[in-house]
mmCIF file of C-alpha atoms in Angstrom:
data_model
loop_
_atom_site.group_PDB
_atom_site.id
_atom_site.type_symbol
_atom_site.label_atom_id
_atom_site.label_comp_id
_atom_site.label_asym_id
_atom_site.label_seq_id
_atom_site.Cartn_x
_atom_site.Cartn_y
_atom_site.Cartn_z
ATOM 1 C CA UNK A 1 -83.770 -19.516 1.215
ATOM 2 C CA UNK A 2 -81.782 -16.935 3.159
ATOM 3 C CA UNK A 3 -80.733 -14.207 1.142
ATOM 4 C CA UNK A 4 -83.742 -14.803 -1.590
ATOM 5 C CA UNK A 5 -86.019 -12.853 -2.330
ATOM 6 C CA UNK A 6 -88.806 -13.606 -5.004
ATOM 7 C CA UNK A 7 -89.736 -11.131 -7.008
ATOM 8 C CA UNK A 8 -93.484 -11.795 -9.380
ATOM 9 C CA UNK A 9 -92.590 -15.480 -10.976
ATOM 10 C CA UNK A 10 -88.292 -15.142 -10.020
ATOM 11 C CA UNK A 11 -86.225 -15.739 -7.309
ATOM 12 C CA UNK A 12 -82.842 -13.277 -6.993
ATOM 13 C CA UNK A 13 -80.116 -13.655 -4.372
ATOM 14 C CA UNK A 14 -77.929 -10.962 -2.997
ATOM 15 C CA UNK A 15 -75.252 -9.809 -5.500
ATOM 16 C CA UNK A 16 -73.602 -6.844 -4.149
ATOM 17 C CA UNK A 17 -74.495 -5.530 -0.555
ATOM 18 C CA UNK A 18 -75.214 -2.159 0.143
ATOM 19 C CA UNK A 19 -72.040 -1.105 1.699
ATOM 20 C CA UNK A 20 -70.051 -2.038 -1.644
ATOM 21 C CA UNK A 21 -72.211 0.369 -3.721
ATOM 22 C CA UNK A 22 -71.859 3.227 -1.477
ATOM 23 C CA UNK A 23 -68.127 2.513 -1.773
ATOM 24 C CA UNK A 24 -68.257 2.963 -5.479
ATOM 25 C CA UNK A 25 -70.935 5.817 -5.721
ATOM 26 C CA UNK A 26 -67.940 7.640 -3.491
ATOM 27 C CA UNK A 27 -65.242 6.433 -5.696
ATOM 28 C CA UNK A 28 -67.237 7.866 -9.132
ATOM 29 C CA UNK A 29 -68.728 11.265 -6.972
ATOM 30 C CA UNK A 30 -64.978 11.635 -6.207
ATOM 31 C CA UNK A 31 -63.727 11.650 -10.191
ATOM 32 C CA UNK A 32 -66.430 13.999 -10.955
ATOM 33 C CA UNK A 33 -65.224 16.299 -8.290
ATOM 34 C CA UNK A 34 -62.221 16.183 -9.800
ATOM 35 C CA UNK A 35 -63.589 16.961 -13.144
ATOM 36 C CA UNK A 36 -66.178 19.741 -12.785
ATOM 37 C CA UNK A 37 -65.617 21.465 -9.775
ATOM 38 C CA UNK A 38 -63.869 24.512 -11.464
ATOM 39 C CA UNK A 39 -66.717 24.955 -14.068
ATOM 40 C CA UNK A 40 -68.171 28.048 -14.529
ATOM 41 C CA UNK A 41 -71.583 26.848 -14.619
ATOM 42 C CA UNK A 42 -73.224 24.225 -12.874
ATOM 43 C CA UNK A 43 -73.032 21.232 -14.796
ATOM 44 C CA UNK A 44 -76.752 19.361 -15.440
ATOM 45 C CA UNK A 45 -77.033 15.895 -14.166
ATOM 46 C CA UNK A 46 -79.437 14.306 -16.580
ATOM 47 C CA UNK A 47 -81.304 11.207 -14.669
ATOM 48 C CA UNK A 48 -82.730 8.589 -16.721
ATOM 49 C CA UNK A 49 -85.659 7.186 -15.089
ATOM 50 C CA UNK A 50 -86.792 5.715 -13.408
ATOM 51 C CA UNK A 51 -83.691 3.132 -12.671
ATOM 52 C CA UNK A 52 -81.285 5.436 -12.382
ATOM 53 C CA UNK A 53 -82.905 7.436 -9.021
ATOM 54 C CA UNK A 54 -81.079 5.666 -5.980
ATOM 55 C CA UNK A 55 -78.023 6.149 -7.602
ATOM 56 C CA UNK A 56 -78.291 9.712 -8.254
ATOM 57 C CA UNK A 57 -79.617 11.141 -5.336
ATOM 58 C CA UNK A 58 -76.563 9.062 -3.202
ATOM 59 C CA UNK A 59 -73.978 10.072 -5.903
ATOM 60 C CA UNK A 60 -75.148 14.122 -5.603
ATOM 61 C CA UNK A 61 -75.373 13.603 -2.212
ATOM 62 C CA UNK A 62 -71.155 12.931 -2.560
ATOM 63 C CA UNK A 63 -70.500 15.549 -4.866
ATOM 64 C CA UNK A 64 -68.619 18.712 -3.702
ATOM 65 C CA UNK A 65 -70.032 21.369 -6.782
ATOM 66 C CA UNK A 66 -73.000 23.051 -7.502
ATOM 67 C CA UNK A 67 -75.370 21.274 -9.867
ATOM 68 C CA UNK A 68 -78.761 21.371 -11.574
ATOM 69 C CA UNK A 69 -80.831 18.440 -12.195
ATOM 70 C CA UNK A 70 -83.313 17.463 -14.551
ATOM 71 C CA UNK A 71 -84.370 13.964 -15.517
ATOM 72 C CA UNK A 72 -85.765 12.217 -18.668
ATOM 73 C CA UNK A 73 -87.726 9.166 -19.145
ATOM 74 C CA UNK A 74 -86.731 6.570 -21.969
ATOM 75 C CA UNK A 75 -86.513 2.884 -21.848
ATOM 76 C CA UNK A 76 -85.756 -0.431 -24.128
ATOM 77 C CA UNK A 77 -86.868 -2.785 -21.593
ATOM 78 C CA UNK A 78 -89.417 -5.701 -21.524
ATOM 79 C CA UNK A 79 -89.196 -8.699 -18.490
ATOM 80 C CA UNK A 80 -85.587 -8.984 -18.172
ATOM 81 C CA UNK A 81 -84.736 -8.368 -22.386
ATOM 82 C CA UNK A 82 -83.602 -5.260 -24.070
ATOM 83 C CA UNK A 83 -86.330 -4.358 -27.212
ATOM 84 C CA UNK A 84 -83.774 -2.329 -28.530
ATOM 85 C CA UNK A 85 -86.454 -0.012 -29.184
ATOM 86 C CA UNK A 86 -86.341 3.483 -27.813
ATOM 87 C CA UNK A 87 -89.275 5.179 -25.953
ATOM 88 C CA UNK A 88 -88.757 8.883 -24.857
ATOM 89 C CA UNK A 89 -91.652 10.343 -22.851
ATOM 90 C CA UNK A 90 -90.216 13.253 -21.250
ATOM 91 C CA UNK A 91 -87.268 15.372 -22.224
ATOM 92 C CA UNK A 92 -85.617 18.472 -21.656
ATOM 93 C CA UNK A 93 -87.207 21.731 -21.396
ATOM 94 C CA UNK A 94 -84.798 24.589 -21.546
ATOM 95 C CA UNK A 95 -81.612 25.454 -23.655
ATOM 96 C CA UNK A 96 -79.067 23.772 -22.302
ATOM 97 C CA UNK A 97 -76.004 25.636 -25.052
ATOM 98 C CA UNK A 98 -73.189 25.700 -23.839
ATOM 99 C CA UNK A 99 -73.592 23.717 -20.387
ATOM 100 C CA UNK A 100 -72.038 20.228 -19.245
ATOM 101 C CA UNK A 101 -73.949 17.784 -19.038
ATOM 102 C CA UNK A 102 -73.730 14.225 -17.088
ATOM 103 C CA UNK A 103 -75.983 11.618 -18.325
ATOM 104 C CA UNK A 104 -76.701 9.306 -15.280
ATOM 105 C CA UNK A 105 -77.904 5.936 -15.691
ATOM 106 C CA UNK A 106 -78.374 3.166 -14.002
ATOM 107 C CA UNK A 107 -76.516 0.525 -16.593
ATOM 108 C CA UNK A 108 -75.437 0.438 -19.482
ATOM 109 C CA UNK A 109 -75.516 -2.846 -21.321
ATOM 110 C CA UNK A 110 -75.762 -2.605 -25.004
ATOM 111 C CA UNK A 111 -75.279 0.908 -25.060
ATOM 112 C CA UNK A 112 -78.583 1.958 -27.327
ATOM 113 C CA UNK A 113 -80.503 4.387 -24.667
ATOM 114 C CA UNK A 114 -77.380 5.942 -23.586
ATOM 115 C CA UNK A 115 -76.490 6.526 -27.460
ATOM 116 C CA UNK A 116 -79.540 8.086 -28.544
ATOM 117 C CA UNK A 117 -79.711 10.057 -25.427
ATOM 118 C CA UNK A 118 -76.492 11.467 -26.540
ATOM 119 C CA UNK A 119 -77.242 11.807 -29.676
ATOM 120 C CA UNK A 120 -80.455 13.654 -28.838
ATOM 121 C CA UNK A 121 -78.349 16.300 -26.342
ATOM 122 C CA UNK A 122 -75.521 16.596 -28.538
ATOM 123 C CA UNK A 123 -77.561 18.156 -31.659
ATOM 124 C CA UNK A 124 -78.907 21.268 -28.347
ATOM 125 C CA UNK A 125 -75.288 22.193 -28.273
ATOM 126 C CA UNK A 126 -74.075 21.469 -24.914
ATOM 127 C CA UNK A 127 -70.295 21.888 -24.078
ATOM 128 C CA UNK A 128 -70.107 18.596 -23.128
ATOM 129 C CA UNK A 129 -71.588 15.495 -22.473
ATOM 130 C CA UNK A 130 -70.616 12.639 -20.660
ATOM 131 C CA UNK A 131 -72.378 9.212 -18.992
ATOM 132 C CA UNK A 132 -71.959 8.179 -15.609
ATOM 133 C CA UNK A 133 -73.107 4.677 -15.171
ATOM 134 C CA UNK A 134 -73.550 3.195 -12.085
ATOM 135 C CA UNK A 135 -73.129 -0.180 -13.871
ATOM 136 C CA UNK A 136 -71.354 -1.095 -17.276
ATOM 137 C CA UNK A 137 -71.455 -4.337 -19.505
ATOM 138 C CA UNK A 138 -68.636 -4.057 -21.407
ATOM 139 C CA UNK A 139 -69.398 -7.432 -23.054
ATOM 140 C CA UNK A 140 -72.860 -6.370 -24.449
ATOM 141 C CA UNK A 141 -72.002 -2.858 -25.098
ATOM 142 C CA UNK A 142 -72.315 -1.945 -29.070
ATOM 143 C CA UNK A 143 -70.940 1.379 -29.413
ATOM 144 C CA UNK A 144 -67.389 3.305 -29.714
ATOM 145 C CA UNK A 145 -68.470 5.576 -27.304
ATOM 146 C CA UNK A 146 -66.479 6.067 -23.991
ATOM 147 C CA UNK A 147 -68.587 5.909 -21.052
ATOM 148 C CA UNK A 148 -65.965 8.026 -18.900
ATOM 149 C CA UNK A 149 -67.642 7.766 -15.537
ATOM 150 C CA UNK A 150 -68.806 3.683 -14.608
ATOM 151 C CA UNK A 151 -68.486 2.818 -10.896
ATOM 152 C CA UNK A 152 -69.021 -0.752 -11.636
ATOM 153 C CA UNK A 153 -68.346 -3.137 -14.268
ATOM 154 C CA UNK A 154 -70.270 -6.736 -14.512
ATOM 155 C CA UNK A 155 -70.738 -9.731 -16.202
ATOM 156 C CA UNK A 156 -73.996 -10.031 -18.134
ATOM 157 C CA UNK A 157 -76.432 -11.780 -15.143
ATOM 158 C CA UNK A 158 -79.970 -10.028 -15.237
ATOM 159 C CA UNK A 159 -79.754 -7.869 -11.902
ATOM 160 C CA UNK A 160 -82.566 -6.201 -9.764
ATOM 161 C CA UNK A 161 -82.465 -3.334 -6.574
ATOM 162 C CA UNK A 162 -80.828 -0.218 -5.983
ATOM 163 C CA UNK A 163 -83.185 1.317 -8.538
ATOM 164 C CA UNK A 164 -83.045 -1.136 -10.934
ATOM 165 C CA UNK A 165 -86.254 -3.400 -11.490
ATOM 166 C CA UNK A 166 -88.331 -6.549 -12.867
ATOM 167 C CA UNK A 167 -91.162 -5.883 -14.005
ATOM 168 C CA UNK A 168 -91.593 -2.667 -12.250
ATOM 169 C CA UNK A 169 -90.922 -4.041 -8.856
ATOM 170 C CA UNK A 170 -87.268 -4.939 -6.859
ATOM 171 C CA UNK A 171 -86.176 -0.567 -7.474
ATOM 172 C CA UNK A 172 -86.395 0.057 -3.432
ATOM 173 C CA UNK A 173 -84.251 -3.007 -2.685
ATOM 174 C CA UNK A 174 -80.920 -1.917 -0.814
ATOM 175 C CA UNK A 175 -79.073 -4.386 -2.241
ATOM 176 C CA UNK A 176 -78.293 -5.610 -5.611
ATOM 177 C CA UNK A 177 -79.773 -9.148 -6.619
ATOM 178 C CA UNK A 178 -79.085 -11.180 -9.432
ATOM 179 C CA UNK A 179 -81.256 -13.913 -10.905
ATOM 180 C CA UNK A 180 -81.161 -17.605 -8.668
ATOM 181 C CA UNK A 181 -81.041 -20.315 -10.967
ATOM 182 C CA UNK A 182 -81.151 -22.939 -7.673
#
């Protein structure tokens, strides 16, 4: 059992150690230095919760401009399935015309939160508006949309830690841990 955990009925074994997702946080912080540091505003990270937390605070942390940050709360999620249903329960408070924004989510599997979220920013006028995933599907994703920024791309397994969850618990776990089938 070493390197299990068991999480409410489920046991996950490490995936991805720690040290290999600070290594990409640094490799994504580092694109996005090289995209908006010469802005004239400070672009808006947009945090999805509550998944998405870890990642952001490391990836700001790594980040050489000046930023704002603001987060929303939406999610498709049931157990380990996607409803494909959308709930928003917060959103953004202020006019952000004219700003760049940087959606930042945790993953991004078949693409419909981070597509309405878009959708939703788009039609307050922003100046831009991007994703930066921490992880991508590319083989459940549904959409034409580019996601410009993803530090990570995997297969399809059900994964927990690092922010991400089951069930509402597994988010403080250091590493990432994917679903044990032995």
């Amino acid at each position: 059992m070493e390197n299990k955990i068991k999480l409410h009925d489920k046991y996950f074994k490490v995936m991805i150690p720690a040290s290999e997702i600070d290594a990409v946080v640094a490799d994504v912080a580092g694109k996005l230095n090289r995209d908006y540091a010469s802005c004239s505003r400070p672009p808006i990270f947009v945090s999805v919760l509550s998944g998405s937390f870890m990642f952001l605070a490391d990836l700001t942390r790594k980040v050489d401009f000046v930023n704002e940050i603001v987060f929303v709360k939406i999610s498709s999620y049931e157990g380990t399935q996607s409803t494909g249903k959308i709930n928003q329960q917060l959103g953004i408070d202020f006019d952000i015309t004219g700003r760049d924004i940087i959606i930042v989510e945790d993953i991004v599997e078949t693409g419909h939160s981070i597509n309405y979220m878009v959708d939703y920013l788009k039609q307050r006028n922003p100046r831009s508006v991007e994703v930066c995933t921490l992880f991508f599907k590319p083989e459940k994703y549904l959409y034409d949309m580019e996601i410009k920024y993803r530090a990570m791309e995997i297969g399809n397994d059900f994964i927990v830690g690092y922010g991400l969850d089951y069930d509402q618990v597994g988010r403080s776990l250091k590493d990432i841990y994917v679903l044990s089938n032995d």
